[in-house]
PDB file of C-alpha atoms and ligand atoms in Angstrom:
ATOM      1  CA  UNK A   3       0.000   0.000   0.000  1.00  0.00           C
ATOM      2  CA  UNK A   4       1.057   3.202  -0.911  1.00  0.00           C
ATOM      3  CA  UNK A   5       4.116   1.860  -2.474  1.00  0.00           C
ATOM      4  CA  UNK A   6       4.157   4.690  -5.415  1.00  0.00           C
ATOM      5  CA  UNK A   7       3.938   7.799  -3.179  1.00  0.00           C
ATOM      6  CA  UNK A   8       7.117  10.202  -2.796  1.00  0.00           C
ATOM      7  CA  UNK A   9       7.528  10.886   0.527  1.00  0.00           C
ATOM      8  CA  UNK A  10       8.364  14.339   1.413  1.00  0.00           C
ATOM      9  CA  UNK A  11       9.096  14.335   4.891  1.00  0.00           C
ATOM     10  CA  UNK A  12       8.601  11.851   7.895  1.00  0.00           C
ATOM     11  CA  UNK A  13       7.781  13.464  11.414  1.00  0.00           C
ATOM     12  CA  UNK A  14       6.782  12.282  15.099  1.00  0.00           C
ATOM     13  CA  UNK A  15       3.477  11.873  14.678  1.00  0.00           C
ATOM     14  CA  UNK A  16       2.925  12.242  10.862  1.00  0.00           C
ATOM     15  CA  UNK A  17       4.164  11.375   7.229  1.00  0.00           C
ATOM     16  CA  UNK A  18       3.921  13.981   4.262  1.00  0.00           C
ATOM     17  CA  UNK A  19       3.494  12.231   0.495  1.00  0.00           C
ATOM     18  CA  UNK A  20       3.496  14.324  -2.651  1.00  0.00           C
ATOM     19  CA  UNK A  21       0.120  15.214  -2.905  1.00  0.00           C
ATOM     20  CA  UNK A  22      -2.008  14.009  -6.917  1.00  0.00           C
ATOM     21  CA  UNK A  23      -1.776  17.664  -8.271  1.00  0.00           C
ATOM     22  CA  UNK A  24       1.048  20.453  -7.637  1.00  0.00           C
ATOM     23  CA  UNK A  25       0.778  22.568  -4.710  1.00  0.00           C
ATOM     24  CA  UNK A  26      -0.773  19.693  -2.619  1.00  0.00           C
ATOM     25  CA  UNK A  27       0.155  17.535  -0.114  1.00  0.00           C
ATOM     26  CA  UNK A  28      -0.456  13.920   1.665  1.00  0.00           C
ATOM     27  CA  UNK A  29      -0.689  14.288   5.176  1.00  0.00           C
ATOM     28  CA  UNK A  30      -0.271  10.467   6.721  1.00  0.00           C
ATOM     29  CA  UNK A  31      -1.461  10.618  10.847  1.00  0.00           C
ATOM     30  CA  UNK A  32       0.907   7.718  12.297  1.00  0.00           C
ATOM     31  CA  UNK A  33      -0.050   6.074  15.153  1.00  0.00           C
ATOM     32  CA  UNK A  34       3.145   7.023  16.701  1.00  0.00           C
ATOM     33  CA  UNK A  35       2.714   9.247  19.597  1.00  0.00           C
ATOM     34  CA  UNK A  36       6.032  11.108  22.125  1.00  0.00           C
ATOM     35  CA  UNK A  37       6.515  12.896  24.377  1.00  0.00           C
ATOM     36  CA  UNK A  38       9.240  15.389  26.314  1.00  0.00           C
ATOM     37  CA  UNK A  39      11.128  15.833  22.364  1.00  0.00           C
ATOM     38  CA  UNK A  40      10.718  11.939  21.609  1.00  0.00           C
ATOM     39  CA  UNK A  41      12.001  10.501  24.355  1.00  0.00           C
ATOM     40  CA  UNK A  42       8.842   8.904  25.901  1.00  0.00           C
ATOM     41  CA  UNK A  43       7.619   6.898  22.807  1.00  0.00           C
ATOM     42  CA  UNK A  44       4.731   4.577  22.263  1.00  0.00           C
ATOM     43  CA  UNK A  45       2.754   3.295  19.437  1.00  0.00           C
ATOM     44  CA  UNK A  46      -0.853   3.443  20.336  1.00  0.00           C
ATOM     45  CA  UNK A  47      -3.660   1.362  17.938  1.00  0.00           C
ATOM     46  CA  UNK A  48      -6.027   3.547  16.697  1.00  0.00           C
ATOM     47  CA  UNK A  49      -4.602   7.234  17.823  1.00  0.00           C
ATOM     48  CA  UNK A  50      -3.456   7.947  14.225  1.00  0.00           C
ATOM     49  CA  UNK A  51      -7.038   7.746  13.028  1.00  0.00           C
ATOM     50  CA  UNK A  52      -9.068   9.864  15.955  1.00  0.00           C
ATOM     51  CA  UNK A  53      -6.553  12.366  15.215  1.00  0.00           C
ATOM     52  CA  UNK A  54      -7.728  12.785  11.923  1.00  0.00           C
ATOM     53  CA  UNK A  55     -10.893  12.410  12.295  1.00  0.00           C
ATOM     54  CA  UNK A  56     -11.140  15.365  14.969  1.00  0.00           C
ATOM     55  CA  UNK A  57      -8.490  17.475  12.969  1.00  0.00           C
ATOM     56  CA  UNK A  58     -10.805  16.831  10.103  1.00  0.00           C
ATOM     57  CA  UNK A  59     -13.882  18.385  11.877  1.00  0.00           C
ATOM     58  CA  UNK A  60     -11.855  21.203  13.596  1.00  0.00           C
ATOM     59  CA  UNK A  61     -10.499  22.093   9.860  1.00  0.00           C
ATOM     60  CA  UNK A  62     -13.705  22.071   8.245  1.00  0.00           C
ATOM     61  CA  UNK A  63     -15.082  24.193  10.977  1.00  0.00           C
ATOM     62  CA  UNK A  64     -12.662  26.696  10.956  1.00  0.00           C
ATOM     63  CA  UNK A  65     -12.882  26.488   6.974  1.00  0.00           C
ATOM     64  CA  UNK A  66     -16.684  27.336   7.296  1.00  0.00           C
ATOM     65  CA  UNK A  67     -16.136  30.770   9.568  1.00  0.00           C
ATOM     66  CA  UNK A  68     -14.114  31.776   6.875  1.00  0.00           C
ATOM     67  CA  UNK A  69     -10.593  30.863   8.553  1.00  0.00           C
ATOM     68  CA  UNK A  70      -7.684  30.336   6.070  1.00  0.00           C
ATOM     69  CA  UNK A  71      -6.501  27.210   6.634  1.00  0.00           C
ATOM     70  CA  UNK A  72      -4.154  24.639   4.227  1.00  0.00           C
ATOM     71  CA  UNK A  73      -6.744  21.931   5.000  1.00  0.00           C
ATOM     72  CA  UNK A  74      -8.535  20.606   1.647  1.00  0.00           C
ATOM     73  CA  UNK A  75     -10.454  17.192   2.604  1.00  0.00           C
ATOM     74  CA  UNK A  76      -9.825  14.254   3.953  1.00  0.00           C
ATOM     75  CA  UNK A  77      -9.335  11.040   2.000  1.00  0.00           C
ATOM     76  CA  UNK A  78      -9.790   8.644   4.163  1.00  0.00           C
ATOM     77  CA  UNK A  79      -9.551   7.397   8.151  1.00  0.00           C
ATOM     78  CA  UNK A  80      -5.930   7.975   8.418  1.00  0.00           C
ATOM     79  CA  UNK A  81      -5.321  10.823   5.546  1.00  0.00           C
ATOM     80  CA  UNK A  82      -5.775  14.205   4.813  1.00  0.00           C
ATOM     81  CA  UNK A  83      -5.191  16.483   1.321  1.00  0.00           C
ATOM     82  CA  UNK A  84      -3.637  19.748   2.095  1.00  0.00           C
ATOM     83  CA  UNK A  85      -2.179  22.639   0.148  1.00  0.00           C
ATOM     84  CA  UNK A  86       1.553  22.815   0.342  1.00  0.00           C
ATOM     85  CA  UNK A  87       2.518  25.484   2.689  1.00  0.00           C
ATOM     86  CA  UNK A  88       6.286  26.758   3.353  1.00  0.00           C
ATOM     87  CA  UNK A  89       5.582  25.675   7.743  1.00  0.00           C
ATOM     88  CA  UNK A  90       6.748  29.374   9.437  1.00  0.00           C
ATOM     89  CA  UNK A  91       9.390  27.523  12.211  1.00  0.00           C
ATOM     90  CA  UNK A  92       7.186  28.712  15.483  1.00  0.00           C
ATOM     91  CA  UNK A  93       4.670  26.798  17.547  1.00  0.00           C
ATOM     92  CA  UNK A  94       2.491  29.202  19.179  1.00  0.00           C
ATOM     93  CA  UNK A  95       0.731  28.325  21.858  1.00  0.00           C
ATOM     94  CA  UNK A  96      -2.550  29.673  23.367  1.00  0.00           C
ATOM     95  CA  UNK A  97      -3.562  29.056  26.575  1.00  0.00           C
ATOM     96  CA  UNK A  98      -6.571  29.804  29.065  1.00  0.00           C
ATOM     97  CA  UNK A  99      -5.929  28.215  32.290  1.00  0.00           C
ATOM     98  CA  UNK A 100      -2.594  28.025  33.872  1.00  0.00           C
ATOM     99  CA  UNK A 101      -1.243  24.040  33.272  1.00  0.00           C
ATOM    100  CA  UNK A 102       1.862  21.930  32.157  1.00  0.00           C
ATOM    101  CA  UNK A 103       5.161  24.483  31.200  1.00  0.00           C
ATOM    102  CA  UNK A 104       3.585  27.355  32.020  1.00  0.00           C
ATOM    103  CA  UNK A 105       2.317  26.439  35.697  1.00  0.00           C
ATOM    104  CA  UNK A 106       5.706  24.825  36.152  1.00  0.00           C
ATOM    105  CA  UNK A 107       7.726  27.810  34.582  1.00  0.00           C
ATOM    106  CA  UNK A 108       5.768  30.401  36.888  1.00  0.00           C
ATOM    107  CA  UNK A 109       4.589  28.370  39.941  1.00  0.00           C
ATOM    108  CA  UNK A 110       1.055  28.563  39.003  1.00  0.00           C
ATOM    109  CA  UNK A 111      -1.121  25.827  40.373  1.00  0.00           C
ATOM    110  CA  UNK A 112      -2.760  23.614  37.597  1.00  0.00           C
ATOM    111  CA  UNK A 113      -6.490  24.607  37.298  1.00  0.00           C
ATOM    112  CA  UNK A 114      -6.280  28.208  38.402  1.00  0.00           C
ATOM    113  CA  UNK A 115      -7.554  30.866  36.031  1.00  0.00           C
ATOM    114  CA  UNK A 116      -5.152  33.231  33.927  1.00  0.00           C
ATOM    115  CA  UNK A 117      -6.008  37.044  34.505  1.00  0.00           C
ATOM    116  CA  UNK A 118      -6.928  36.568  30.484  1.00  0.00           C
ATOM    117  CA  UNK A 119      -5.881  34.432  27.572  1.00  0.00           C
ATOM    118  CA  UNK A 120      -2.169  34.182  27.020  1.00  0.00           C
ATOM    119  CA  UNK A 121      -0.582  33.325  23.645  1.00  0.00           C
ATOM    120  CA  UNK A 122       3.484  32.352  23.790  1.00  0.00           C
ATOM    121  CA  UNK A 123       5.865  31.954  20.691  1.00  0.00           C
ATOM    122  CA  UNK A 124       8.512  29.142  20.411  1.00  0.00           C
ATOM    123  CA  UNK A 125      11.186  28.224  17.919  1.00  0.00           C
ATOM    124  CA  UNK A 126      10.003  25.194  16.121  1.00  0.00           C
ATOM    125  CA  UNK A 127      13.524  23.733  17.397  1.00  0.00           C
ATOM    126  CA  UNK A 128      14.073  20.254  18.334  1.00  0.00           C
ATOM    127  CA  UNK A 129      17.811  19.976  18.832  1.00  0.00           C
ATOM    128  CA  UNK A 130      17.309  23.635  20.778  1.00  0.00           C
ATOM    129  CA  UNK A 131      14.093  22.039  22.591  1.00  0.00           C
ATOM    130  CA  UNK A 132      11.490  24.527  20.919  1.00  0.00           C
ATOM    131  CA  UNK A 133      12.593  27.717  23.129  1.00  0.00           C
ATOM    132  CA  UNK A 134      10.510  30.379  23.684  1.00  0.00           C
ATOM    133  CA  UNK A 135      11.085  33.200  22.257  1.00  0.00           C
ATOM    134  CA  UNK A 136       9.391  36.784  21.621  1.00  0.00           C
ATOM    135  CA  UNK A 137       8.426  39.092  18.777  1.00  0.00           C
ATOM    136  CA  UNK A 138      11.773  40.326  18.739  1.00  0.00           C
ATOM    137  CA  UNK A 139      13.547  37.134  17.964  1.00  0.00           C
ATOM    138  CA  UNK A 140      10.866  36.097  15.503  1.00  0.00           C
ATOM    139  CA  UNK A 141      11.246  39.531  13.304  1.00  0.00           C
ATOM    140  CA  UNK A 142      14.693  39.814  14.093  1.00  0.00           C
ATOM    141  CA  UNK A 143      15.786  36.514  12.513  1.00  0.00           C
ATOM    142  CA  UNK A 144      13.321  36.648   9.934  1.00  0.00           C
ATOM    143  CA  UNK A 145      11.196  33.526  10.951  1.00  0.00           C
ATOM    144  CA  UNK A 146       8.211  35.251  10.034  1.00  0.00           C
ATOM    145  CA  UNK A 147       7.382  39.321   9.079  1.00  0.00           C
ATOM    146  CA  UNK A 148       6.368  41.683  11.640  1.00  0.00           C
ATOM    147  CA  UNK A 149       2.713  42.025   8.927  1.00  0.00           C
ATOM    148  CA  UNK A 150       2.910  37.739   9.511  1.00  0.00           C
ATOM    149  CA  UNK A 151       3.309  38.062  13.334  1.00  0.00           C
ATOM    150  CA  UNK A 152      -0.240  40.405  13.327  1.00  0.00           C
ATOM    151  CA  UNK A 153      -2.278  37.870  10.940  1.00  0.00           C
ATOM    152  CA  UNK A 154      -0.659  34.625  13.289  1.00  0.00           C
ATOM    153  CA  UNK A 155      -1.691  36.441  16.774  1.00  0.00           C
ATOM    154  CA  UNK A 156      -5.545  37.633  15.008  1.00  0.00           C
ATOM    155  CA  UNK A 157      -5.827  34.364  13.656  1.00  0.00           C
ATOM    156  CA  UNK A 158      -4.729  32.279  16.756  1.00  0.00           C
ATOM    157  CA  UNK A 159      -7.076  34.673  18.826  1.00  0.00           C
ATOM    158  CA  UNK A 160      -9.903  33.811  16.580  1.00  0.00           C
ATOM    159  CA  UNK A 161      -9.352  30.498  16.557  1.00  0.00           C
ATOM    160  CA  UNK A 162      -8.936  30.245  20.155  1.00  0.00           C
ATOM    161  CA  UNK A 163     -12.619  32.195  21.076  1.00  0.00           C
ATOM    162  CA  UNK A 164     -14.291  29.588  18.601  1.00  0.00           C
ATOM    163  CA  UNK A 165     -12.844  26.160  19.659  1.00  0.00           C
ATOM    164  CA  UNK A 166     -13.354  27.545  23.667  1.00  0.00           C
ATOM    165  CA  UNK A 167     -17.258  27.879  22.773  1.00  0.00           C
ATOM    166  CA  UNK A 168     -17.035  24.633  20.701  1.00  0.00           C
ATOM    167  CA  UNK A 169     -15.787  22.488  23.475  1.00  0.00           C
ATOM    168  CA  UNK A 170     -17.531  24.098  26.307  1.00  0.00           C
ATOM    169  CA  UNK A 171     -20.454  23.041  24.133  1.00  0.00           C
ATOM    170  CA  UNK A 172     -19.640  19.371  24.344  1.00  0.00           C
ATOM    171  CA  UNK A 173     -18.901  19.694  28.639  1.00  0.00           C
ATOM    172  CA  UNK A 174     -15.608  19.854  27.620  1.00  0.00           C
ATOM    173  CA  UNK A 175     -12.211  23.018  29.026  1.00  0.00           C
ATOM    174  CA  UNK A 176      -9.604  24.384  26.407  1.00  0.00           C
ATOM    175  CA  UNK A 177      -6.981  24.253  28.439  1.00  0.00           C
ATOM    176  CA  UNK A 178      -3.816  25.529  26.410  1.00  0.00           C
ATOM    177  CA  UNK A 179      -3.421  24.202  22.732  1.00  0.00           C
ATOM    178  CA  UNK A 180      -0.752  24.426  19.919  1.00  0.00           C
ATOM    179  CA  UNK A 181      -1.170  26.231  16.470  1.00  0.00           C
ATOM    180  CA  UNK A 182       1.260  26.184  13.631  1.00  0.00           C
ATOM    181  CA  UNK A 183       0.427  28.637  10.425  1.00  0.00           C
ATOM    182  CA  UNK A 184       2.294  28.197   7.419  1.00  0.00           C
ATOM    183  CA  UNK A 185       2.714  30.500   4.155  1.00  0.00           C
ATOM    184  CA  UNK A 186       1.875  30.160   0.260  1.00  0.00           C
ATOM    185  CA  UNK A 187       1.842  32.043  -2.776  1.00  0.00           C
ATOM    186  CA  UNK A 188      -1.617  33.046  -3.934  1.00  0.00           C
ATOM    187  CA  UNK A 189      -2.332  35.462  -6.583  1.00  0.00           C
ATOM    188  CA  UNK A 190       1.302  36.814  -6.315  1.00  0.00           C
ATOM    189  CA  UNK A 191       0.636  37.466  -2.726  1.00  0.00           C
ATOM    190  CA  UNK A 192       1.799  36.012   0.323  1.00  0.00           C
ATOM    191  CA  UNK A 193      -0.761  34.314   2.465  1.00  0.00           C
ATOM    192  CA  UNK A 194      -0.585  32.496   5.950  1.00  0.00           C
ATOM    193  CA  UNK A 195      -2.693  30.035   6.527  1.00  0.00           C
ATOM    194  CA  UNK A 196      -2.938  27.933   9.474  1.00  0.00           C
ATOM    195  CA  UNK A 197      -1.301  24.119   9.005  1.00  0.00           C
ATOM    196  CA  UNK A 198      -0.332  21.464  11.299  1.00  0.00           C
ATOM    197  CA  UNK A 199      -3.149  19.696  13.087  1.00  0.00           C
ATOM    198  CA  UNK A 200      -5.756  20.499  15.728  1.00  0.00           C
ATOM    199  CA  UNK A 201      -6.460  17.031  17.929  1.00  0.00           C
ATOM    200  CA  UNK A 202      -5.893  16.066  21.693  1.00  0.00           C
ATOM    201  CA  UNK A 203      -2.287  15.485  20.623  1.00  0.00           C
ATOM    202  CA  UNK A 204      -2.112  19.350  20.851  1.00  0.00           C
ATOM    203  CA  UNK A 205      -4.767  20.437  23.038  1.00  0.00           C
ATOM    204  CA  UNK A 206      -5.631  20.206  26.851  1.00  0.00           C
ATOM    205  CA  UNK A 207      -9.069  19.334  27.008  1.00  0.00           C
ATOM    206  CA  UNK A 208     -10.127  18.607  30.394  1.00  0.00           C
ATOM    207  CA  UNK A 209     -13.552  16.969  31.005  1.00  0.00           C
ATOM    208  CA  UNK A 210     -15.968  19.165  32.977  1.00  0.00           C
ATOM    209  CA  UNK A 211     -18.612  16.429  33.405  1.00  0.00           C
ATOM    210  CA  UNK A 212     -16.134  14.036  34.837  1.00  0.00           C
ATOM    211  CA  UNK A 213     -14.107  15.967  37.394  1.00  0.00           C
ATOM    212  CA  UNK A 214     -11.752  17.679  35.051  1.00  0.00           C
ATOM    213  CA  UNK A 215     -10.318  14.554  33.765  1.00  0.00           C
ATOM    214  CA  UNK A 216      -7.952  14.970  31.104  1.00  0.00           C
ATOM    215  CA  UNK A 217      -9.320  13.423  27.524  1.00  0.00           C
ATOM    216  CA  UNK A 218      -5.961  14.590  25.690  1.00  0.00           C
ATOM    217  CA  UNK A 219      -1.592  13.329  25.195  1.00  0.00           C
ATOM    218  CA  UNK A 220      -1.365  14.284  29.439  1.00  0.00           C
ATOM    219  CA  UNK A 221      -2.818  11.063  29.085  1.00  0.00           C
ATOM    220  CA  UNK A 222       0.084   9.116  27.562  1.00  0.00           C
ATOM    221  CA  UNK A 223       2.738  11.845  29.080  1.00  0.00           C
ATOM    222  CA  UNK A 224       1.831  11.116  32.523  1.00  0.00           C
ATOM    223  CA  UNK A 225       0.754   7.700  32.513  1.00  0.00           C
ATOM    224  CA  UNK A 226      -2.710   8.319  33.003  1.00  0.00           C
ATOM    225  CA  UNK A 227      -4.817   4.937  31.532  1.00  0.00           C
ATOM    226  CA  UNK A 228      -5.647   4.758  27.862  1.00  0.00           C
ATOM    227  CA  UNK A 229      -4.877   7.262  25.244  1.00  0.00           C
ATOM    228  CA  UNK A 230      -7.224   5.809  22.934  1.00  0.00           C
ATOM    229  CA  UNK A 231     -10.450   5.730  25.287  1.00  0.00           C
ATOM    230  CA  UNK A 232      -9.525   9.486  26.004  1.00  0.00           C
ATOM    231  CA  UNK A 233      -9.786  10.779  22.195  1.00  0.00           C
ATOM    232  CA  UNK A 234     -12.511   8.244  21.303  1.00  0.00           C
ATOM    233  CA  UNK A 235     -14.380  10.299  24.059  1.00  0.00           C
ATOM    234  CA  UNK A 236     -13.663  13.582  22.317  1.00  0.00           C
ATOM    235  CA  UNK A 237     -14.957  12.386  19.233  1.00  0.00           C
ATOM    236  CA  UNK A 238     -17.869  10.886  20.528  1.00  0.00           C
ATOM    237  CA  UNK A 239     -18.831  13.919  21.621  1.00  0.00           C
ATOM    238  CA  UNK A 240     -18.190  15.963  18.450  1.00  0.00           C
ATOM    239  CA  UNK A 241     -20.399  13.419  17.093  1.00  0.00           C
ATOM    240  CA  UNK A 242     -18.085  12.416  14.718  1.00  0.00           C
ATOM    241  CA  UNK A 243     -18.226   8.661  16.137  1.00  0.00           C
ATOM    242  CA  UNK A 244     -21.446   6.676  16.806  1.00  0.00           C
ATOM    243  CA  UNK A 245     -22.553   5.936  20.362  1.00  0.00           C
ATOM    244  CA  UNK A 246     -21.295   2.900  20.807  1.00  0.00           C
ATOM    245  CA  UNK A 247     -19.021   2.555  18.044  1.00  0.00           C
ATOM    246  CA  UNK A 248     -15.925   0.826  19.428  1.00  0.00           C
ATOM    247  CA  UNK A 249     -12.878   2.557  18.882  1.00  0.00           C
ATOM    248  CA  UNK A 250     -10.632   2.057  15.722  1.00  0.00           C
ATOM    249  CA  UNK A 251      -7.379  -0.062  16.144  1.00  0.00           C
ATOM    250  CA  UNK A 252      -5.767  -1.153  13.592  1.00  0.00           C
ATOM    251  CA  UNK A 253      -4.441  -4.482  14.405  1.00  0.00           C
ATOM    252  CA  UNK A 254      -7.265  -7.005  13.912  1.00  0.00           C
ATOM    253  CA  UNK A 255      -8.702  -8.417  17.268  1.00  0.00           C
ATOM    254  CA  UNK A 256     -10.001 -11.279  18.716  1.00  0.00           C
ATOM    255  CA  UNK A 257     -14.632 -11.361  18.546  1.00  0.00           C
ATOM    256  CA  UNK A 258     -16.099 -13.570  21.008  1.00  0.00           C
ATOM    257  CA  UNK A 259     -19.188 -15.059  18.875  1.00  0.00           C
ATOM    258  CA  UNK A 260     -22.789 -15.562  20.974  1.00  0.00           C
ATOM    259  CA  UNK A 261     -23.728 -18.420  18.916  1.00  0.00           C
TER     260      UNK A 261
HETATM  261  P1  TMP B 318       3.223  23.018  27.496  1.00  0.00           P
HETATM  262  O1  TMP B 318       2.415  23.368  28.703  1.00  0.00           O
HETATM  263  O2  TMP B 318       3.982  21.742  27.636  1.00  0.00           O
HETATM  264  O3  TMP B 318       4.093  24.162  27.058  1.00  0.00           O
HETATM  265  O4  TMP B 318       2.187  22.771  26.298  1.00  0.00           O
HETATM  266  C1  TMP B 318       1.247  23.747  25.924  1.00  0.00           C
HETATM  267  C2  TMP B 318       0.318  23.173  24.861  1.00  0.00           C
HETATM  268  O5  TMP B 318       1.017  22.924  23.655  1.00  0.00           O
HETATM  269  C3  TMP B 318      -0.344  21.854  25.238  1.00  0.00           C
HETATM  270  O6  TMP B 318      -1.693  21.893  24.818  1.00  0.00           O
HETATM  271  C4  TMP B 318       0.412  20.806  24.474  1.00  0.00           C
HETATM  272  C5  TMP B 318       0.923  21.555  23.266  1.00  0.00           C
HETATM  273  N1  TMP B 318       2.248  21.120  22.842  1.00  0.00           N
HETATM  274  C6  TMP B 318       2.421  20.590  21.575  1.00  0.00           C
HETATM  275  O7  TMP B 318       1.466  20.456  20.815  1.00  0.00           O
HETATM  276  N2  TMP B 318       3.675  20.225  21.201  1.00  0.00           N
HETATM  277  C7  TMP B 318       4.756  20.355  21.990  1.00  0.00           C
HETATM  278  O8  TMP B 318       5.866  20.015  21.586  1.00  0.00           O
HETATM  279  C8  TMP B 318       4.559  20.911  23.305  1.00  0.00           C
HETATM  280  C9  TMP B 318       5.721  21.075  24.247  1.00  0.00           C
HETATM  281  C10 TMP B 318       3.297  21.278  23.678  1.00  0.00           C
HETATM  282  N1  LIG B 319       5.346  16.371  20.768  1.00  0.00           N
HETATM  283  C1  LIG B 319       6.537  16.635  21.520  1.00  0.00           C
HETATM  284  C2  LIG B 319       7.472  15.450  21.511  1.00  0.00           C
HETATM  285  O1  LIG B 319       7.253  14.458  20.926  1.00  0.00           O
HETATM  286  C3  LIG B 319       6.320  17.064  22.926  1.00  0.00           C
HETATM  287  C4  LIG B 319       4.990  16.885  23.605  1.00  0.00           C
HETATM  288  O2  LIG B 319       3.952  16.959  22.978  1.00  0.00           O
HETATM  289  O3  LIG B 319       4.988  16.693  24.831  1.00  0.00           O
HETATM  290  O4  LIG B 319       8.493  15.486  22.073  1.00  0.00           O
END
């Protein structure tokens, strides 16, 4: 299976093929998932598909309130088409209650309420561990333009008001998530678009019906029971998977027959 493809690139959690017309892209979710810059690893049945089956949702949302976005449509359980985007090298993250780095970083307990949203820049780094880093760094070395900068913060605040009201529908807390916007040519102009993925892989989502309990990677990165049960939760409340549909793995398994 997919035998032909060229692959572009091969990350953590994802594979990139040439995409069937120029200017597009294969985006492959692996069931791969890591932690602290790879070196907690696991291979979890199953994740690779929820992912894209909630990034696929988020995407089309976002598409639909008129958000620019590289996502085109998905092509199956595990695979997305996307327009090729130049990725700018920063992860921002947005985040509305204090939790993981940024509790740790400022001795904020988990849970308690920031004074208002708070978006951070890092370096998309891995040998330099992602660092933070500020406006100044970003312009200075020419990661992205200063005009860039004001479309990624608008955009990432945007974003951010319309997935809070879209969990909270579903019982669910936005916690802190990760963004990353990329840049193509369009009409002979520069655009940025968000990229990447939006799934529990790069989201807190903490469950308000049950307790705060966390239904995204906190799971896997702190040993907290199964991955899979947490996203298939998330999903099942987007309504993109059937009550009672079990959840996808992709190694076959054993039925117990009644008759
Ligand atoms: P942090 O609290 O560890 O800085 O993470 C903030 C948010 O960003 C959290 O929702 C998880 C997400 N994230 C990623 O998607 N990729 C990463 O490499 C890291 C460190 C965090
Ligand atoms: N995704 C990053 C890694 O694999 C870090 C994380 O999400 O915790 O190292």
């Amino acid at each position: 299976m997919n035998g032909k493809r060229t692959r572009i690139y091969e990350g953590k959690a994802k594979i990139l093929y040439e995409g069937p017309e120029p200017g597009t892209v294969i985006v492959h979710f692996k069931d791969d998932a890591t932690a602290f810059d790879g070196t907690k690893k696991d291979v979890i049945d199953g994740k690779g598909v929820l992912n894209q089956r909630i990034s696929d949702y988020m995407f089309q949302r976002l598409n639909e309130m008129g958000m620019p976005t590289h996502y085109i449509r998905s092509l199956n359980m595990r695979e997305q088409l996307v327009r090729s985007v130049e990725i700018i090298p920063l992860e921002i993250v947005v985040r509305n209650v204090a939790a993981g780095s940024l509790a740790k970083r400022l001795g904020l307990e988990e849970g308690s309420a920031l004074p208002r949203s708070i978006i951070e820049c890092y370096y998309k780094n891995d040998k330099l561990h992602d660092p933070m880093v500020n406006e100044e760094h970003i312009t200075a070395f020419g990661w992205a333009t200063p005009m860039e900068m004001d479309d990624i913060m608008h955009m990432s605040i945007r974003i951010n008001d319309f997935l809070s009201g879209l969990f909270l529908g579903i019982g669910i807390r936005l916690v802190d998530f990760k963004l990353e916007f990329g840049r193509f040519v369009e009409n002979d102009m520069m655009r940025v678009v968000l990229a990447d993925e939006i799934s529990p892989d790069n989201c807190r989502l903490w469950d308000m019906r049950n307790n705060n309990a966390k239904l995204d990677k906190d799971v896997f990165r702190r040993d907290l029971g199964s991955l899979v049960d947490a996203y298939h939760e998330v999903a099942r409340r987007l309504g993109i998977i059937q009550e009672g549909e079990t959840p996808v793995r992709s190694r076959p398994k054993l039925v117990k027959s009644d008759t």
